[in-house]
PDB file of C-alpha atoms in Angstrom:
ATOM      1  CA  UNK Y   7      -9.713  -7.656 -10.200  1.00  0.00           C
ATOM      2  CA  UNK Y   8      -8.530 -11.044 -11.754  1.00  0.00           C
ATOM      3  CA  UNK Y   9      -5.623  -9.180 -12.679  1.00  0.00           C
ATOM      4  CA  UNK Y  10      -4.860  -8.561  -8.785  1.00  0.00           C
ATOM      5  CA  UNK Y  11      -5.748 -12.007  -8.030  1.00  0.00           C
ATOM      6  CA  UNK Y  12      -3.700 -13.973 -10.253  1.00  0.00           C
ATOM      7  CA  UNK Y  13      -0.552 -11.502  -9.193  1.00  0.00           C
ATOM      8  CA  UNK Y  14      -1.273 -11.934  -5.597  1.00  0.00           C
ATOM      9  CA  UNK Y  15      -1.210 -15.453  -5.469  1.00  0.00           C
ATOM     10  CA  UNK Y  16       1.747 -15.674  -8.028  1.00  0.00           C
ATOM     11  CA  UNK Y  17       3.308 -13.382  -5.136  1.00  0.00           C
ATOM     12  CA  UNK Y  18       2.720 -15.705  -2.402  1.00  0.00           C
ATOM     13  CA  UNK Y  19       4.114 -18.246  -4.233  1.00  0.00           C
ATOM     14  CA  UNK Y  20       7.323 -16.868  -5.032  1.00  0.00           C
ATOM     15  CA  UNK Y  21       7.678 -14.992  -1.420  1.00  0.00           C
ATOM     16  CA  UNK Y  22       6.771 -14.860   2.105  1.00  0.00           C
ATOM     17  CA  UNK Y  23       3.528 -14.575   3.443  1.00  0.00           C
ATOM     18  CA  UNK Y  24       4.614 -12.800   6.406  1.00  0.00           C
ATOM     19  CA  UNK Y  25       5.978 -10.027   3.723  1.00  0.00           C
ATOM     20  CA  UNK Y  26       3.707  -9.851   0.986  1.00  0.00           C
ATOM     21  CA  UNK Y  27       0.890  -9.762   3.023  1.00  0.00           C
ATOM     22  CA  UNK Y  28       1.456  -6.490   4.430  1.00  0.00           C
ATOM     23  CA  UNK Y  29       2.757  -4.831   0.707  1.00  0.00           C
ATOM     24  CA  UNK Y  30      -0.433  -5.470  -1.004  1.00  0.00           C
ATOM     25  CA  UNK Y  31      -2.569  -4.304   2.013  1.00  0.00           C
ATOM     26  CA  UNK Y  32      -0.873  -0.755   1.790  1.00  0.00           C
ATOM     27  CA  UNK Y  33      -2.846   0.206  -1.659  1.00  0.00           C
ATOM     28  CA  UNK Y  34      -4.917   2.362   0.111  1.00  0.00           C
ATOM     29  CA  UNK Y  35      -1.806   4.565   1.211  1.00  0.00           C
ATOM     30  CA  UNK Y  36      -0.716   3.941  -2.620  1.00  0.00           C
ATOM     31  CA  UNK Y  37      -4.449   5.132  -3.742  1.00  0.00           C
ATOM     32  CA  UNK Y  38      -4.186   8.103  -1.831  1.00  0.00           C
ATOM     33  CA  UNK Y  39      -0.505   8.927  -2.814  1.00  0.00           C
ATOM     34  CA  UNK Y  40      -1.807   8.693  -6.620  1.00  0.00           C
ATOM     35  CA  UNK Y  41      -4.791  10.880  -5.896  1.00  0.00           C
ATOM     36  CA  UNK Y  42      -2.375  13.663  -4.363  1.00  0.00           C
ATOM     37  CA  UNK Y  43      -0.251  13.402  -7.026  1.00  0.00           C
ATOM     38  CA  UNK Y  44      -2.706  12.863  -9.965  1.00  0.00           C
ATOM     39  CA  UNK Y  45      -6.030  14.613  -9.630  1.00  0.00           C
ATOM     40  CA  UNK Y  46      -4.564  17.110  -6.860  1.00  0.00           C
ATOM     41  CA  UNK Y  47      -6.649  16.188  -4.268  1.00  0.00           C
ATOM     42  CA  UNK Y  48      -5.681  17.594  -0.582  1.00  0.00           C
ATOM     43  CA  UNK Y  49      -4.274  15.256   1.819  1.00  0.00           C
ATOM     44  CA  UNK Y  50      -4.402  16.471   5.710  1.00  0.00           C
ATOM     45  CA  UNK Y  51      -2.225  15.663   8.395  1.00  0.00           C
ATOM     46  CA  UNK Y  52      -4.122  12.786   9.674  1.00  0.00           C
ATOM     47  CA  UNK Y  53      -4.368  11.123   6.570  1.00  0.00           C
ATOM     48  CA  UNK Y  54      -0.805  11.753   5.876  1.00  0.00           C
ATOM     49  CA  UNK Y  55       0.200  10.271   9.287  1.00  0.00           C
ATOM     50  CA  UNK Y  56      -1.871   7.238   8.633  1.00  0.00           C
ATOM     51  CA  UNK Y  57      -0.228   6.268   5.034  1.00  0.00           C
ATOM     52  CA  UNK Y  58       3.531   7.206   6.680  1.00  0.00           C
ATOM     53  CA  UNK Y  59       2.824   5.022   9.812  1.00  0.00           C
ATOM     54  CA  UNK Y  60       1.469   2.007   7.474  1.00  0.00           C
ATOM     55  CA  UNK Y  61       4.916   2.264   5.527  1.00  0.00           C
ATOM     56  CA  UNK Y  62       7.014   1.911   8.221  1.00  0.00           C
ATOM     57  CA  UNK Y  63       5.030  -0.936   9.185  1.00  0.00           C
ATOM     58  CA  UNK Y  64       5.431  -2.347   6.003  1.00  0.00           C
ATOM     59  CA  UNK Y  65       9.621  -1.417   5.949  1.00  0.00           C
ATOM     60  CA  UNK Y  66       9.491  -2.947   9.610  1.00  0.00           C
ATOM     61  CA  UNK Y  67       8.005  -5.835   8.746  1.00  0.00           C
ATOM     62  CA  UNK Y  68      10.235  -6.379   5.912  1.00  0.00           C
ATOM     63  CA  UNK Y  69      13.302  -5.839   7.595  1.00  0.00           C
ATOM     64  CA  UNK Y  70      12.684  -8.441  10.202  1.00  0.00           C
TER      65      UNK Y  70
END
């Protein structure tokens, strides 16, 4: 946890709020990814439409 502190605010300091903001709230979507991919859990269509729509937002908001 102090680990994601310190690099959050090291983050903030070296970028845009606007930007890293949204990156470090998408670690659910990242969670889930690594849960599909590590312990083979099963991912449905809703959940899948949920992390895809939260990394466009994230590429959106990054682009602007």
């Amino acid at each position: 946890m102090e680990i994601a502190f310190v690099s959050f605010h090291f983050a903030l300091s070296g970028g845009l709020a606007s930007i890293v903001t949204p990156i470090s709230s998408i670690y659910v979507g990242i969670t889930a990814v690594l849960a599909w991919l590590i312990l083979k859990e099963k991912i449905n269509k809703i959940h899948f439409f949920g992390i895809a729509c939260a990394a466009i937002g994230v590429i959106l908001i990054g682009i602007s």
